[in-house]
């Protein structure tokens, strides 16, 4: 790892000032992506700004609009928090599939979403649930947040403070897990908001996206069989040692079916 | 920079560079060589220690990040003539061969039995996802942890 200066601000303004005053700064949350990347010398920031002292990035709250989850909430906190298990069980279940226990004890929801890894799990939830990313200066709709491989709508000095999720009547997530890392080769989150269906896909393309074609078919007929007739084109999908683009397109369909089967077996909350 | 770090209930003062990993400080500054380094990709779990009571990979944590936290390593959970129940279980069930993965396995196993309910063999296996063992085939490790679950 190259050398850097370490800072641990205790207020948001202080964090932003430190960022603006440094040559090539980076924010540090759980470090479960950043530290391995720095160890491999793929990232070489001059200044590391540790967010863990910022209380405004913490906490979980329920409101009329849904659940608001602080950026620093760890994957294991999401997996086990009573409010999340009760009101948004799909998110708790998703978080429990991330990596391994040690990673879930450190990694954060804000870090995962800011990172936009094409195989990360939370992006499927942000898109599939139609969530919102809140930063120190604005709210960004989940649909507009992921731009490309490791690229998001965040400006350089913009911090995610919390993620807001509306509560669906029912929702389910299915994932084809990479056996070595736990990451999603493909993952699909299907949500039902009073008949309005959203499908968020991760792992297939350069960043998470909605499957609008599938959503439209499901809004006509919310059944697993309908998916047999849907074409999923593989154009633009990733091809790597784990799976070809063609296989990923196949998985989109299979995993959407699995998520939908699970969703249909749930009692409709409304 | 100079930091204070609380390891196994003793506060140590160490002078380190910010880019020093927690596992490096444990092994090289404090000579606590139980936490091992088995990989470069944060995947093997041999370096697992407890940070404020939860299992973490000390090769993916900067030492400066733990200045306000309590660290417990394999050296802090028992003594040679007074082993932790998990250590005893590993010995009784022959849950190790070369022993390289064992400190990390035990620290993760303690996190698992402390924080998960209704553990069965399948859940124990899932709980060991972040710990690799090249010798045992895991069978006896699972049996050792299961025996601790049964006793609690
Ligand atoms: C062995 C292993 C297995 C894993 N398996 C999975 C898996 O199965 N599924 C999965 O989804 N992920 C997986 N991960 C990644 C893990 O979930 C990370 O925790 C996550 O991607 C990043 O979160 P973090 O808090 O650790 O962020 P960090 O590593 O601290 O930061 C990541 C990036 O986000 C930026 N950032 C962090 N917080 C903020 C914020 N609040 N505002 C703006 N920018 C911010 C940082 O500057 C950095 O660029 C795995 C990681 C490891 C090591
Ligand atoms: S050395 Fe830490 S996970 Fe392998
Ligand atoms: S006992 Fe040798 S690696 Fe596990």
Short mmCIF file of C-alpha atoms in Angstrom, two decimals, chain A residues 1-6 8 28-32 35-36 38-40 48 50 52 76 80 99-106 177 179-181, chain B residues 1 17-21 39-43 45 48 51 54-57 59-62 64-65 68 104 108 111-112 126-127 129-131:
data_model
loop_
_atom_site.label_atom_id
_atom_site.label_comp_id
_atom_site.label_asym_id
_atom_site.label_seq_id
_atom_site.Cartn_x
_atom_site.Cartn_y
_atom_site.Cartn_z
CA UNK A 1 0.00 0.00 0.00
CA UNK A 2 1.32 3.45 -0.87
CA UNK A 3 1.51 5.97 1.94
CA UNK A 4 -1.20 8.54 2.65
CA UNK A 5 -2.35 10.92 5.35
CA UNK A 6 -5.20 9.68 7.53
CA UNK A 8 -10.93 11.18 11.04
CA UNK A 28 -13.20 5.52 3.75
CA UNK A 29 -16.30 3.75 5.14
CA UNK A 30 -16.06 0.02 5.95
CA UNK A 31 -12.94 -0.32 3.86
CA UNK A 32 -13.96 -3.74 2.53
CA UNK A 35 -8.46 -1.28 1.61
CA UNK A 36 -8.02 -4.41 -0.58
CA UNK A 38 -5.19 0.06 -1.94
CA UNK A 39 -3.26 -3.04 -0.93
CA UNK A 40 -3.16 -4.05 -4.58
CA UNK A 48 -7.85 8.94 3.40
CA UNK A 50 -12.41 8.07 7.55
CA UNK A 52 -16.74 6.50 10.85
CA UNK A 76 -24.87 -7.21 9.28
CA UNK A 80 -30.51 -8.14 11.63
CA UNK A 99 -19.68 -11.85 1.12
CA UNK A 100 -19.01 -13.45 4.49
CA UNK A 101 -19.67 -12.60 8.13
CA UNK A 102 -16.38 -10.72 8.63
CA UNK A 103 -17.06 -8.58 5.54
CA UNK A 104 -20.65 -7.96 6.68
CA UNK A 105 -19.38 -6.76 10.05
CA UNK A 106 -17.40 -3.93 8.39
CA UNK A 177 -23.65 -16.41 -6.11
CA UNK A 179 -18.77 -19.35 -4.95
CA UNK A 180 -15.41 -17.73 -4.19
CA UNK A 181 -16.40 -14.16 -3.35
CA UNK B 1 2.01 8.69 13.95
CA UNK B 17 2.51 4.83 9.41
CA UNK B 18 -1.18 5.34 8.51
CA UNK B 19 -0.90 2.66 5.82
CA UNK B 20 -0.10 -0.06 8.38
CA UNK B 21 -2.64 -2.87 8.56
CA UNK B 39 -3.98 -14.37 1.33
CA UNK B 40 -3.79 -11.04 -0.42
CA UNK B 41 -7.45 -10.81 -1.36
CA UNK B 42 -9.30 -10.57 2.00
CA UNK B 43 -10.81 -13.99 1.44
CA UNK B 45 -10.04 -15.40 7.14
CA UNK B 48 -9.71 -12.93 11.86
CA UNK B 51 -13.18 -5.73 16.96
CA UNK B 54 -17.37 -8.85 16.18
CA UNK B 55 -15.17 -10.93 13.87
CA UNK B 56 -13.27 -8.90 11.27
CA UNK B 57 -10.41 -9.57 8.89
CA UNK B 59 -5.72 -7.67 6.97
CA UNK B 60 -8.50 -5.40 5.67
CA UNK B 61 -8.52 -2.93 8.58
CA UNK B 62 -6.02 -0.11 9.08
CA UNK B 64 -5.39 3.71 12.80
CA UNK B 65 -9.05 2.80 12.37
CA UNK B 68 -11.00 3.81 19.89
CA UNK B 104 -9.14 -17.33 12.44
CA UNK B 108 -15.10 -16.57 13.60
CA UNK B 111 -18.72 -14.75 16.65
CA UNK B 112 -21.04 -17.29 15.04
CA UNK B 126 -22.41 -21.11 5.80
CA UNK B 127 -21.04 -19.17 8.75
CA UNK B 129 -17.78 -18.83 4.35
CA UNK B 130 -15.04 -16.29 5.08
CA UNK B 131 -12.57 -18.87 6.45
#
